Each structure stands twice: as structure tokens, then as C-alpha cells.
Amino acid sequence: MTDAPVSKPKSSLLVQDARTKRRNASEARFKIYGLAAIGIGCAFLLTLLTAILFNGVPAFKQTFVTLSVTLDPAAIEDAENSTLKTAKYKAMVSEALLAELTEVGIQTDMDPTKLGDMLSSATGDQIRTYALAHPEQMGQTVEFTVLGSSRVDGYMKGRVTREALANDKNLDAEHLDIVDQLAAAGKLSLKFNPAFIFGSDASEKRPEQAGLGVSVVGSFIMMLVVLFLSLPIGVAASIYLEEFAPKSRLTDLIEVNISNLAAVPSIVFGILGVAVFIQFGGGSLGIDALRKSAPLVGGLVLTLMTLPTIIISTRAALKAVPPSIREAALGVGASRMQAVFHHVLPLAAPGILTGTIIGLAQALGETAPLLLIGMVGFVATNYPSGFFDAFTAPNSAMPAQIYEWAKRADPAFYERAWGGIIILLVFLLALNIIAVILRSRFERRW
Amino acid sequence: MNQMSLIDRAVDMTHIKIAARGVNVYYGDSHAIKDVNVEIADKTVTAFIGPSGCGKSTFLRCLNRMNDTIDICRVTGDILLDNEDIYDKRVDPVQLRAKVGMVFQKPNPFPKSIYDNVAYGPRIHGLAKNKAELDEIVEKALRRGAIWNEVKDRLHAPGTGLSGGQQQRLCIARAVATEPEVLLMDEPCSALDPIATAQVEELIDELRQDYSVIIVTHSMQQAARVSQKTAFFHLGNLVEYGDTGQIFTNPRDPRTESYISGRIG
């Protein structure tokens, strides 16, 4: 230590001056804005997820009634000879229900036809299909698990109340008494309904029968088409534009147009699909595979929509690769193509993958263009007969099916729309998880 | 290094490897290189010195047609390698670059293993028939790059994980692995510390046995230490070219003298 005098501070560091205080305060305010924004976002997300789960989960359960039907050969023959076959079968089921009620000791003075309103009109077809497939069971009594009608189902789920039935010509409060008694007897219950996930769409009269399965196949086929067309074309176009194309007016114009394409309303792509693929390709050129409602056409339209997204993200990923890597490759005598494919592309792969998955997710959720090319929900009534048939057989897609259900009048369909959204979100989540896994794989290879 | 040894360092200019005749380079409208004539000897280290933006790097990049990758760059005049015009229409720049290797200012190893970094050139040029031959080439190149002893136990570790000086020597090893005849070095030590610089300089002196080495440098001390011939560029002109000893002790042009003595640049 020396004895030299210690200098005095001109202004103390221990006291903040006004300017510093103002700066700190504004920084603190900015942080609060950020936290508030995140908080509001999370609140919205939470509300959305709660609403979806609350409204959608009931769609995965359905009311089933267990009853024994006697396959009377005379009645079946009578039904097969009539024009309204399934209606006759339905009548048989209604009789069986009455018998069932008597057996478990439920008193009613309703006639069987009215009683049958408790059951789905799909039951007639269910019994008929079974009877025709099992002629050896003829004359015997078989136990069936049949769908309850959508009103009964709504009552079981708390959607339909006795008061609401006053104006409903489909079901009376009397029916509900029977439902309560049947439920108590264990003959009627809410069960998990795999047909909602794997089944096909049903008519407006039978919401209880409708399922998303066929539309899932339609969406899957379209994703295949989109992936196998837009990824190679998009990446190749990006590589050409980014690495090879001379910088000229023309390439500038193309660049601007690609960026603009990403902002074109999707319904315009739908019209383009109708004009190019269905009217010109399928009509004028006579290519049979390009027909209305075909997932192949849907996939082509969505490919056009996804291409700009993939091209923009791929070009960004290519641009992010340091030029020193290209120079290094060229410096040891690699051709430009070798430099790109050996060094630049692997480094850009995570970015390309992210763009592709975002594009696919966008395509998976797209509805408007599909409605224009005829991939509307009510088309999805049958599974395609094979892998190749799945590309051309009329089908819908998950979002189009959900839209179709949401616009039907019956609240039972509305519930299914919510349920369909859960399935759609599960698929989107799966896509994102795949993206994360693939990205970390590629990044580990540096 | 004292002044005497600089003068004594005789240059044996037996063969001319590269000859530039009336070379002009334009970047769009700007005239970057103005009528440069130079003859570069084989098995010699030639240094290009000059202030920033004087065109020395631009000229270097003409020698392996690296400027081709820049759209707006235009080169006129002749550059002869072994008396063949490298800007002839029939010349494929990729083939040229196999003969004229390059080391860049910033170490730029591929984000691959050390082995793959060195093996890449031989692989694409088909220099090895099998794995054993390739191993041999890689080892030889890494020994040439004076880095073999440091990396021989971790050939499959990423090249980007090495230190800056090691990375640069790896890049030199990568450049020599393709058996070039000329080695261009664009400020190879500017990103390195003095110890790594010394190692690279020592390496350059050894490489002179087999190659014609051309090095662009900002450090006049470095030019004096490693080169036999020096070219001084200023504002796109080749001001003076001669034996290193002569340039540093007895420059003919006043601009060279000003630069060397630190008055300009």
C-alpha cells in the first residue's frame, strides 16, 4: 500500500442517476410486455385445448344397446323381397327390443315402431349384413350390440334434456324412461367406439354411425403424393435457383413470383386444380386417374400449394450454409454439383426438413381447395379397395370431413367435428415429433 | 531474420510455372486488376503483398479460376499454366483446380471427420483404387501438413473440433492430398496466433520442395521470412516484382519503399 491520496468519484456508482433509472425501468417494462404476451398466448392455448377435449372426447364414446334378435327365415325372406329391405330388418329389431324390454321387466305401451326410434336406423343394415353372411345361423337367436339413436346417445352424454325433447318429433320423454331402465338393467351403456376412428361417413340421419377412418386414408394418400412430388421438385428447384441460376431479371422475377405464390389464397389453387387436372388432364387429355374427388388430384393441388413453402425454406437453408464450405470444396477440385450435393445439402438438410414438415402440416389442414375439387366430406363413405385404388377412388380428407360435420344441423355431428379435430391434431403432433426426431438425427451428423 | 540473409537468398528460376500476360479483372464497372504481367517460378514461394483492396487476393483467385463463381467478375488477358491458357474455352475449371490447390484465409474444414476432410479430394478425383491406398494418401497428406502426429489417434474425430492452427494445417493437408502442382494461399495465417503461424510458415518452406507456392499476406515480415520472390500490388497495379531480398532491401519503385517502410498502406 502506498500513501498516495485516493481520488474522489465525480459521481458515485453506488447511486443510480436518473438516466440509468429510466433505462432500467423501460427494460423492465419491456420484459413485462413480453411475459404478458406469452401469458395471454398460453391462456388462449389452454382454453382451446380444454374446449377441444371437453367437446371432442365424448365423440369417442357411443351408446350401445345389447339385444337378442331371432333370425326368422320367413321374416328375412319377406324383407329381402321388399323394396325397403333395411326398413323391414329395422322392424325386426324393434320387435326384438320390445321382447327384450318385457324380458327385463320394463313396462311400456309404445308400439314397436315408435320404440325403435331409440335405436339407430343403421341397425337394420347391421342385422341384414350379418344374416346374409351367416346363413347357418338362420332361425336361431343371436345377441347383437346395436347403436342407440343419436338422441339417446345425446341423453346419455347430457347433451339432450327432457325439456328439449318437448319440441322433438324423433324421441319422447317416455323413451328416456325406458333408456334409464335399460341402462340400470345393463342392457344400454356408453362404450368406446372404434368406428368413430376407423369408420366411414354416414348420412345426415345417422350421426351415431359416422366415422373419420376413410377420410384419414384420403389425407394419408394426399400426404404421400405431396411428399413424393413437392420435396424432390422443391429441393431441386431451390438448388438450381440458389446455386446455379445466373443472377438476372428473369431469376429475380421468378423469385418474386415464388414468394407471392406462398400468399395466394388456397381456394385459387383449388380452382387451378379443377381447371388443369380435372378439366384439362382428366377431360381433354382423357387421363382416367385425374377425376373428381380423387385423392391423387387433391395431392397434386396440395403439392402446388406446398411447393412455395418448401422452396422458400430450402433456399433459406442453403443460404445459411457458409460460402467458405463451397469454396473449400471447389478449391480441392469438386464440381459445383459435387460441392452442393456432398457438402452444402447435408448441412442444409435440417432446415429443408423443417420447411417440408411445415408444408406438409399446412397441406394436411387445408380444406378450401379440396371442397372445390369435390373431396367433400360426404363422399368418404367407403374404404378404397386397394393401395392403388386409394389414389383414384372418391374420398375426402380429415379437415373436409370435419367441415362437413360442422355444417350439418344435428348437434351430434357437431360433437363429431370436435372429435375429428382431436384426431387431426394427433396427426399434426405426430408430424411435428417426426420433424424434431429427424432434425436431431441430422444435426448429430454435423 | 537479418538483412544479410535476405540478400543472400538466391532464387533459382529454372522453370516458369505460371505466366500472366496483360491480365485485367473487372468487378462489374470497377477495374480491380490493371494490366498485370508476371512470371511465377516453379518450386518457389512467391509472396503477394500490398495494402487492403489492392487486388492481390483477386489476382490470386484468377490463378485457379475461383473468380468464375462470382457472376459479375470478368477476366481478360492470358494466364498460362505450363504454357497453357487456363482461360481457354476448352479448359474445365474443375480440372484446373485439381492442379492448382488453394488454402483460404479462414480455416474452412468440412464439417466431417479429419480423415474425410483429407480423403475428399482424392475420392472425387479417383486417386485411390482401394481403402489401403486412400489411407496411405491421407497419412502422407497429413504428414505433409505437419499435423499427422497430432491427429493420428483421432482421424475420425470432426475436423471442426481442432484448434484454429490445426484446422489451417488440416486445410493445407487437404489441399496437398490431391497432388496439386501449384498451391495458392490466401492470407493463410491471418486468423492464427504466432505459434501456429510459425508452424504454418515452416510448412510452407517445406512445401517449396514439391510445389510452386503463392502466398498472399498482409505481413511483410511473413513475406520476408517465407518467400523467395515478392510482388507488390497497389491499387490494382503490380508495382514491383522481384527477388524478396531485393524488394525488401532495395526497392526500385518509391511506392514499394513507402509501403515497406510503413508510410502507405
Tab-separated table of N, CA and C in Angstrom, chain A residues 246-247 324-325 327-335 338-339 342-343 347 445-446, chain B residues 61 66 69 71 94 97 102 104 108-113 120 124-125 158 174 178:
chain	number	residue	atom	x	y	z
A	246	PRO	N	-28.053	-18.017	-63.135
A	246	PRO	CA	-27.381	-16.724	-63.210
A	246	PRO	C	-28.286	-15.648	-62.628
A	247	LYS	N	-27.666	-14.666	-61.993
A	247	LYS	CA	-28.475	-13.587	-61.408
A	247	LYS	C	-28.931	-12.665	-62.539
A	324	SER	N	-17.774	-20.399	-47.277
A	324	SER	CA	-16.437	-20.984	-47.166
A	324	SER	C	-16.467	-22.488	-47.433
A	325	ILE	N	-17.605	-23.129	-47.147
A	325	ILE	CA	-17.709	-24.567	-47.389
A	325	ILE	C	-17.720	-24.843	-48.892
A	327	GLU	N	-16.414	-22.844	-51.174
A	327	GLU	CA	-15.074	-22.533	-51.665
A	327	GLU	C	-14.112	-23.669	-51.363
A	328	ALA	N	-14.231	-24.233	-50.159
A	328	ALA	CA	-13.337	-25.325	-49.783
A	328	ALA	C	-13.497	-26.487	-50.754
A	329	ALA	N	-14.754	-26.801	-51.072
A	329	ALA	CA	-15.000	-27.931	-51.973
A	329	ALA	C	-14.485	-27.614	-53.379
A	330	LEU	N	-14.810	-26.400	-53.864
A	330	LEU	CA	-14.339	-26.025	-55.199
A	330	LEU	C	-12.810	-25.987	-55.220
A	331	GLY	N	-12.212	-25.557	-54.104
A	331	GLY	CA	-10.761	-25.430	-54.032
A	331	GLY	C	-10.031	-26.753	-54.184
A	332	VAL	N	-10.633	-27.856	-53.749
A	332	VAL	CA	-9.966	-29.147	-53.944
A	332	VAL	C	-10.412	-29.790	-55.257
A	333	GLY	N	-11.108	-29.047	-56.074
A	333	GLY	CA	-11.428	-29.552	-57.406
A	333	GLY	C	-12.753	-30.275	-57.511
A	334	ALA	N	-13.686	-29.968	-56.610
A	334	ALA	CA	-15.023	-30.538	-56.762
A	334	ALA	C	-15.781	-29.694	-57.783
A	335	SER	N	-16.686	-30.330	-58.512
A	335	SER	CA	-17.531	-29.547	-59.410
A	335	SER	C	-18.591	-28.860	-58.558
A	338	GLN	N	-20.953	-31.337	-57.208
A	338	GLN	CA	-20.400	-32.120	-56.096
A	338	GLN	C	-20.349	-31.280	-54.825
A	339	ALA	N	-19.947	-30.015	-54.974
A	339	ALA	CA	-19.885	-29.145	-53.801
A	339	ALA	C	-21.262	-29.059	-53.148
A	342	HIS	N	-22.412	-32.895	-51.938
A	342	HIS	CA	-21.588	-33.516	-50.896
A	342	HIS	C	-21.524	-32.676	-49.629
A	343	HIS	N	-21.570	-31.361	-49.782
A	343	HIS	CA	-21.283	-30.531	-48.607
A	343	HIS	C	-22.410	-29.591	-48.213
A	347	LEU	N	-25.593	-30.027	-44.967
A	347	LEU	CA	-25.639	-29.009	-43.912
A	347	LEU	C	-26.991	-28.305	-43.900
A	445	ARG	N	-25.068	-35.509	-37.083
A	445	ARG	CA	-24.033	-35.808	-38.076
A	445	ARG	C	-23.226	-34.570	-38.442
A	446	TRP	N	-23.497	-33.494	-37.804
A	446	TRP	CA	-22.944	-32.184	-38.166
A	446	TRP	C	-22.652	-32.158	-39.635
B	61	ARG	N	-6.970	-15.398	-56.952
B	61	ARG	CA	-8.146	-16.216	-57.261
B	61	ARG	C	-8.358	-16.378	-58.765
B	66	MET	N	-11.122	-19.281	-59.419
B	66	MET	CA	-12.100	-19.230	-58.342
B	66	MET	C	-13.050	-18.055	-58.568
B	69	THR	N	-16.873	-18.159	-59.924
B	69	THR	CA	-18.101	-18.322	-59.147
B	69	THR	C	-18.779	-16.987	-58.883
B	71	ASP	N	-20.521	-13.890	-60.358
B	71	ASP	CA	-21.177	-13.610	-61.638
B	71	ASP	C	-20.639	-12.367	-62.339
B	94	VAL	N	-12.769	-27.201	-63.119
B	94	VAL	CA	-12.675	-28.231	-62.088
B	94	VAL	C	-11.348	-28.987	-62.215
B	97	ARG	N	-8.520	-26.801	-61.018
B	97	ARG	CA	-8.404	-26.659	-59.565
B	97	ARG	C	-7.795	-27.897	-58.922
B	102	MET	N	-5.829	-24.720	-53.286
B	102	MET	CA	-5.988	-23.427	-52.628
B	102	MET	C	-6.223	-23.594	-51.137
B	104	PHE	N	-7.440	-21.190	-47.833
B	104	PHE	CA	-8.144	-19.924	-47.675
B	104	PHE	C	-7.737	-19.196	-46.406
B	108	ASN	N	-11.224	-23.524	-43.220
B	108	ASN	CA	-12.584	-23.947	-43.544
B	108	ASN	C	-12.680	-25.453	-43.748
B	109	PRO	N	-12.361	-26.211	-42.691
B	109	PRO	CA	-12.518	-27.673	-42.847
B	109	PRO	C	-13.996	-28.009	-43.079
B	110	PHE	N	-14.244	-29.096	-43.817
B	110	PHE	CA	-15.623	-29.577	-43.967
B	110	PHE	C	-16.098	-30.054	-42.603
B	111	PRO	N	-17.382	-29.927	-42.324
B	111	PRO	CA	-17.872	-30.449	-41.047
B	111	PRO	C	-17.955	-31.975	-41.074
B	112	LYS	N	-16.837	-32.595	-41.369
B	112	LYS	CA	-16.754	-34.055	-41.422
B	112	LYS	C	-15.537	-34.467	-40.605
B	113	SER	N	-15.216	-35.756	-40.613
B	113	SER	CA	-14.072	-36.197	-39.828
B	113	SER	C	-12.774	-35.716	-40.477
B	120	TYR	N	-11.441	-36.415	-49.145
B	120	TYR	CA	-12.470	-35.974	-50.084
B	120	TYR	C	-11.921	-35.725	-51.489
B	124	ILE	N	-12.897	-37.798	-54.993
B	124	ILE	CA	-13.634	-37.313	-56.173
B	124	ILE	C	-12.762	-37.323	-57.419
B	125	HIS	N	-11.437	-37.336	-57.223
B	125	HIS	CA	-10.572	-37.395	-58.394
B	125	HIS	C	-10.141	-38.821	-58.717
B	158	PRO	N	-14.263	-35.047	-35.562
B	158	PRO	CA	-14.598	-33.968	-36.504
B	158	PRO	C	-13.455	-32.978	-36.690
B	174	ARG	N	-5.370	-31.085	-46.760
B	174	ARG	CA	-6.448	-31.387	-47.694
B	174	ARG	C	-6.083	-30.900	-49.098
B	178	THR	N	-4.571	-33.849	-53.052
B	178	THR	CA	-4.934	-34.093	-54.449
B	178	THR	C	-3.723	-33.964	-55.377
